[in-house]
Structure formats: C-alpha cells, structure tokens
Amino acid sequence: MATVPPPLQVDAAPYPFSFDPFATALVLIDMQRDFLEPGGFGESLGNDVNELRRTIAPLRAVLGACRAIGMTVVHTREGHLPDLSDCPPSKLLRGSPSLRIGDPGPKGRILVRGEEGHDIIEELYPVAGEPVIDKPGKGAFYATEFGELLASRGIRSLVVTGVTTEVCVHTTVREANDRGYECLVLSDCVGSYFPQFQRAGLEMVAAQGGIFGWIAESAAFLAALAPVMPAPVAPQLS
C-alpha cells in the first residue's frame, strides 16, 4: 500500500496549522487594478492604494511556490455585469465616492466585468489552468461556482490572501468556515486601506482559539512548503 505523506505544518496563531498541500487551495482575493492602482475605484473613495500594494511582493513569492509544487490556485474578481443587474442599490449607492460602480473611470467603467480596471494586476496575473471566479458580492462563495470548484478538486483547506482584509477577505473566510473549510490567512499577503482595520481583522480571525481560522506570515508558510518544493535544476556545463 502507498504511504500517505504526513501533513505539513505552519507556525501560525493561535497554534500550528496542519495541511495537505494537495487538498489545499491558494486563494487570491480581488487583486484587481480598480483596487490596487492609482485612478481606480479604491482611490476614488479617498484611499491610499499604497496600503494595499505592499502585499504584492510577498504574494508573488507565495504564488510562485504554490505553482512550483502544483497546488490549486484560484483567483477572484469582484465586479458586475455591464447592465448592473447583479448590483443591488444598497451596494451601488453606498457612500459618496467621486465615482460609483458602473461610472466611466480612467480604467474603464468602475467594477464592471471586462473593463481594464476589473482585471487582475499584471504582477499576479493568472496563468493557463488557474480558475478565475467572478463574484458580484464580497464573499467568494455568494452567487458563484467557487464552492463547486473546491469540492470537485477535493479541497479541504484554504490559504487566503488578497484585499481587503476586513471586507472581501473576512467575508470569504467566514463563508468558508461555515462550510467546513480550514483557513490560513497570510498576514503580509492581505491588506486594508486602514491600518487599524488590518490589525483588528487579523486578530478576529485567530481569536478565541481560532474562531475563523489561523494567521501566519508568508515566510512561515513558505518554510512549511520547503519539504515538497522541487529541487533546483543545476546549470549545464558546456
């Protein structure tokens, strides 16, 4: 009989996170141009996009490692149909931004599927075979095929990254928790426009013995992956 390899373990809070990398998905939530680049929807709300852009470098390292070992990688994008029929008034009219969902902006219509600003930033762009989940809400499970995709691949755990920590990341983690998924949130790979929300959002995930999941830095996750990483290819001597 084939032996089952032991699970990997991440040094995490509130205690170590154990996972099978091949029953785990890396989820990149809403790393979109409208949120992370100047002139997008996030900036129209008066936010400093640099608060989110600090996540790009560590997330690139995590993404590269997960791709190298063949882990499932899933990207999400928040946005709406061109006629906005899937955008309720409670969302469309929220607050007083200079630009609203569907309005023309520097990167096309704000948060509309198919527009430049709706797409994922170049640094983390999906490669062939990586699913992209287009979602009309804050959580990845609502009105999408995300749950069916995870079930079809035998996924039991999620490594959650992306933006923003207190909104789409938190909503997805809470949805996943209710559906029985174990979630590890990488603290330096999620970001908020508001430092106080970043701190509180992370604390809430791991509070009360991990009520929603675990928190770890990306370095700890990469260290846990080291035993299953492919060996570097030695250069050929001429």
Short mmCIF file of C-alpha atoms in Angstrom, two decimals:
data_model
loop_
_atom_site.label_atom_id
_atom_site.label_comp_id
_atom_site.label_asym_id
_atom_site.label_seq_id
_atom_site.Cartn_x
_atom_site.Cartn_y
_atom_site.Cartn_z
CA MET A 1 0.00 0.00 0.00
CA ALA A 2 1.16 3.52 -0.79
CA THR A 3 2.08 5.51 2.27
CA VAL A 4 0.28 8.78 2.90
CA PRO A 5 2.75 11.63 3.48
CA PRO A 6 2.35 13.44 6.78
CA PRO A 7 0.67 16.85 6.66
CA LEU A 8 2.78 19.97 6.52
CA GLN A 9 2.71 22.34 9.45
CA VAL A 10 2.87 26.14 9.54
CA ASP A 11 3.99 28.12 12.57
CA ALA A 12 0.75 30.07 13.00
CA ALA A 13 -1.54 31.71 15.54
CA PRO A 14 -3.31 30.62 17.66
CA TYR A 15 -1.47 27.28 17.15
CA PRO A 16 0.24 25.44 14.27
CA PHE A 17 -1.78 24.96 11.08
CA SER A 18 -1.57 21.46 9.56
CA PHE A 19 -2.49 20.91 5.93
CA ASP A 20 -2.12 18.64 2.93
CA PRO A 21 -0.86 20.91 0.12
CA PHE A 22 -2.67 18.84 -2.48
CA ALA A 23 -6.00 19.22 -0.70
CA THR A 24 -5.40 22.94 -0.20
CA ALA A 25 -6.08 25.91 -2.47
CA LEU A 26 -4.26 29.21 -2.53
CA VAL A 27 -6.94 31.88 -2.96
CA LEU A 28 -6.03 35.35 -4.24
CA ILE A 29 -8.95 37.63 -3.50
CA ASP A 30 -9.64 40.64 -5.71
CA MET A 31 -6.08 41.68 -6.58
CA GLN A 32 -7.62 43.98 -9.19
CA ARG A 33 -6.47 47.15 -10.85
CA ASP A 34 -9.51 49.07 -9.60
CA PHE A 35 -8.40 48.40 -6.02
CA LEU A 36 -4.61 48.48 -6.23
CA GLU A 37 -3.72 51.01 -8.92
CA PRO A 38 -3.99 54.82 -8.95
CA GLY A 39 -7.15 56.09 -10.60
CA GLY A 40 -9.26 53.06 -9.72
CA PHE A 41 -12.35 52.64 -7.60
CA GLY A 42 -10.40 52.34 -4.35
CA GLU A 43 -8.68 55.65 -4.87
CA SER A 44 -11.97 57.30 -5.86
CA LEU A 45 -13.15 56.54 -2.33
CA GLY A 46 -10.24 58.61 -0.99
CA ASN A 47 -7.97 55.68 -0.15
CA ASP A 48 -4.20 55.36 -0.43
CA VAL A 49 -3.58 52.38 -2.73
CA ASN A 50 -0.04 52.01 -1.38
CA GLU A 51 -1.59 50.45 1.73
CA LEU A 52 -2.61 47.53 -0.50
CA ARG A 53 0.37 47.41 -2.83
CA ARG A 54 2.69 46.26 -0.04
CA THR A 55 1.06 42.82 -0.35
CA ILE A 56 2.24 42.29 -3.93
CA ALA A 57 5.87 41.25 -3.31
CA PRO A 58 5.20 38.62 -0.60
CA LEU A 59 2.19 37.31 -2.50
CA ARG A 60 4.28 36.88 -5.66
CA ALA A 61 6.67 34.68 -3.68
CA VAL A 62 3.81 32.58 -2.28
CA LEU A 63 2.17 32.27 -5.68
CA GLY A 64 5.44 31.13 -7.27
CA ALA A 65 5.96 28.45 -4.62
CA CYS A 66 2.41 27.13 -4.89
CA ARG A 67 2.69 26.97 -8.65
CA ALA A 68 6.03 25.14 -8.37
CA ILE A 69 4.52 22.27 -6.34
CA GLY A 70 1.26 22.09 -8.28
CA MET A 71 -1.11 23.39 -5.62
CA THR A 72 -4.54 24.55 -6.70
CA VAL A 73 -4.53 28.33 -7.25
CA VAL A 74 -7.80 30.28 -7.52
CA HIS A 75 -8.21 33.99 -8.28
CA THR A 76 -11.33 36.05 -7.61
CA ARG A 77 -12.52 39.35 -9.06
CA GLU A 78 -15.31 41.49 -7.67
CA GLY A 79 -17.41 43.12 -10.36
CA HIS A 80 -20.72 43.32 -12.13
CA LEU A 81 -22.48 42.68 -15.39
CA PRO A 82 -22.45 45.65 -17.78
CA ASP A 83 -26.16 46.35 -17.13
CA LEU A 84 -25.53 46.24 -13.33
CA SER A 85 -28.46 43.87 -12.91
CA ASP A 86 -26.45 41.94 -10.30
CA CYS A 87 -25.56 45.07 -8.28
CA PRO A 88 -28.24 45.92 -5.69
CA PRO A 89 -28.97 49.58 -4.87
CA SER A 90 -27.65 49.03 -1.36
CA LYS A 91 -24.21 48.49 -2.89
CA LEU A 92 -24.43 50.83 -5.86
CA LEU A 93 -25.43 53.87 -3.80
CA ARG A 94 -23.25 53.22 -0.75
CA GLY A 95 -21.29 56.24 0.49
CA SER A 96 -20.31 59.30 -1.54
CA PRO A 97 -17.42 58.33 -3.83
CA SER A 98 -16.41 60.59 -6.70
CA LEU A 99 -17.03 57.60 -8.96
CA ARG A 100 -19.65 54.90 -8.45
CA ILE A 101 -19.84 51.34 -9.73
CA GLY A 102 -20.56 51.46 -13.46
CA ASP A 103 -19.35 55.05 -13.94
CA PRO A 104 -16.65 55.74 -16.54
CA GLY A 105 -13.21 55.90 -14.93
CA PRO A 106 -9.58 56.05 -16.02
CA LYS A 107 -9.55 52.25 -16.36
CA GLY A 108 -12.98 51.84 -17.95
CA ARG A 109 -16.29 51.52 -16.18
CA ILE A 110 -15.75 51.03 -12.46
CA LEU A 111 -16.01 47.40 -11.29
CA VAL A 112 -17.65 46.21 -14.49
CA ARG A 113 -16.63 42.83 -15.86
CA GLY A 114 -14.46 43.01 -18.94
CA GLU A 115 -13.15 46.51 -18.21
CA GLU A 116 -9.45 47.21 -17.69
CA GLY A 117 -9.86 48.15 -14.04
CA HIS A 118 -11.78 44.97 -13.24
CA ASP A 119 -8.88 42.78 -14.28
CA ILE A 120 -6.13 41.37 -12.07
CA ILE A 121 -2.87 43.29 -11.73
CA GLU A 122 -0.05 42.20 -14.02
CA GLU A 123 2.27 41.12 -11.19
CA LEU A 124 -0.16 38.36 -10.10
CA TYR A 125 -1.90 37.59 -13.38
CA PRO A 126 -3.36 34.07 -13.68
CA VAL A 127 -1.59 31.53 -15.85
CA ALA A 128 -3.31 28.92 -18.00
CA GLY A 129 -5.33 26.49 -15.92
CA GLU A 130 -5.83 28.75 -12.90
CA PRO A 131 -9.55 29.38 -12.34
CA VAL A 132 -10.81 32.94 -12.03
CA ILE A 133 -14.04 33.36 -10.06
CA ASP A 134 -16.06 36.46 -10.95
CA LYS A 135 -18.17 37.41 -7.95
CA PRO A 136 -20.85 40.10 -7.58
CA GLY A 137 -20.54 40.23 -3.79
CA LYS A 138 -17.89 40.47 -1.14
CA GLY A 139 -17.60 36.75 -0.41
CA ALA A 140 -16.19 34.28 -2.92
CA PHE A 141 -19.00 31.75 -2.34
CA TYR A 142 -22.00 34.01 -2.91
CA ALA A 143 -23.60 33.60 -6.38
CA THR A 144 -20.50 31.87 -7.81
CA GLU A 145 -19.22 28.41 -8.69
CA PHE A 146 -16.43 28.64 -6.09
CA GLY A 147 -17.85 26.01 -3.74
CA GLU A 148 -18.43 23.55 -6.56
CA LEU A 149 -14.90 24.10 -7.85
CA LEU A 150 -13.35 23.36 -4.45
CA ALA A 151 -15.49 20.25 -3.97
CA SER A 152 -14.60 18.91 -7.43
CA ARG A 153 -10.88 19.14 -6.56
CA GLY A 154 -11.15 17.63 -3.10
CA ILE A 155 -10.07 20.83 -1.39
CA ARG A 156 -10.34 20.89 2.40
CA SER A 157 -8.16 23.85 3.36
CA LEU A 158 -7.68 27.37 2.03
CA VAL A 159 -4.67 29.65 2.20
CA VAL A 160 -6.31 33.05 1.89
CA THR A 161 -4.65 36.18 0.51
CA GLY A 162 -5.81 39.40 -1.15
CA VAL A 163 -7.75 42.54 -0.40
CA THR A 164 -9.27 43.99 1.57
CA THR A 165 -8.69 42.27 4.89
CA GLU A 166 -11.84 43.45 6.66
CA VAL A 167 -14.19 43.19 3.68
CA CYS A 168 -13.77 40.55 0.95
CA VAL A 169 -11.08 38.54 2.75
CA HIS A 170 -13.03 38.40 6.01
CA THR A 171 -16.31 37.63 4.28
CA THR A 172 -14.76 34.76 2.33
CA VAL A 173 -13.06 33.31 5.42
CA ARG A 174 -16.33 33.43 7.36
CA GLU A 175 -18.22 31.82 4.47
CA ALA A 176 -15.55 29.11 4.22
CA ASN A 177 -15.61 28.47 7.96
CA ASP A 178 -19.37 27.90 7.88
CA ARG A 179 -18.83 25.38 5.06
CA GLY A 180 -16.21 23.36 6.94
CA TYR A 181 -13.02 24.64 5.32
CA GLU A 182 -9.91 25.27 7.41
CA CYS A 183 -8.47 28.71 6.56
CA LEU A 184 -4.98 30.10 6.97
CA VAL A 185 -4.74 33.86 6.35
CA LEU A 186 -1.27 35.13 5.40
CA SER A 187 -0.95 38.39 7.30
CA ASP A 188 1.50 40.13 4.95
CA CYS A 189 -0.40 38.96 1.86
CA VAL A 190 -3.68 40.61 2.85
CA GLY A 191 -4.16 44.35 3.04
CA SER A 192 -6.51 47.11 4.10
CA TYR A 193 -6.62 50.81 3.31
CA PHE A 194 -6.92 51.32 7.09
CA PRO A 195 -4.12 50.03 9.37
CA GLN A 196 -6.46 49.76 12.34
CA PHE A 197 -8.83 47.54 10.33
CA GLN A 198 -5.89 45.39 9.23
CA ARG A 199 -4.87 44.74 12.82
CA ALA A 200 -8.40 44.11 14.07
CA GLY A 201 -9.34 41.97 11.09
CA LEU A 202 -6.41 39.64 11.63
CA GLU A 203 -6.98 39.47 15.37
CA MET A 204 -10.63 38.50 14.86
CA VAL A 205 -9.73 35.52 12.64
CA ALA A 206 -7.48 33.89 15.24
CA ALA A 207 -9.36 34.99 18.39
CA GLN A 208 -10.94 32.51 20.80
CA GLY A 209 -8.75 29.62 19.73
CA GLY A 210 -9.08 30.32 16.02
CA ILE A 211 -12.77 31.05 15.71
CA PHE A 212 -12.49 31.58 11.95
CA GLY A 213 -9.02 30.21 11.22
CA TRP A 214 -5.29 30.74 11.58
CA ILE A 215 -2.91 33.65 10.94
CA ALA A 216 0.72 33.37 9.79
CA GLU A 217 3.28 35.38 7.87
CA SER A 218 4.15 34.26 4.37
CA ALA A 219 7.70 33.32 5.46
CA ALA A 220 6.27 30.69 7.82
CA PHE A 221 4.07 29.27 5.06
CA LEU A 222 6.99 29.12 2.62
CA ALA A 223 9.11 27.37 5.24
CA ALA A 224 6.38 24.75 5.65
CA LEU A 225 6.37 24.13 1.89
CA ALA A 226 10.14 23.59 1.74
CA PRO A 227 10.00 19.75 2.10
CA VAL A 228 7.85 19.40 -1.02
CA MET A 229 9.49 22.06 -3.18
CA PRO A 230 11.21 20.74 -6.31
CA ALA A 231 14.98 20.70 -6.20
CA PRO A 232 16.65 23.48 -8.20
CA VAL A 233 17.99 22.44 -11.57
CA ALA A 234 21.77 22.54 -11.71
CA PRO A 235 23.18 24.59 -14.60
CA GLN A 236 24.56 22.59 -17.51
CA LEU A 237 28.28 22.84 -18.02
CA SER A 238 29.38 23.45 -21.60
#
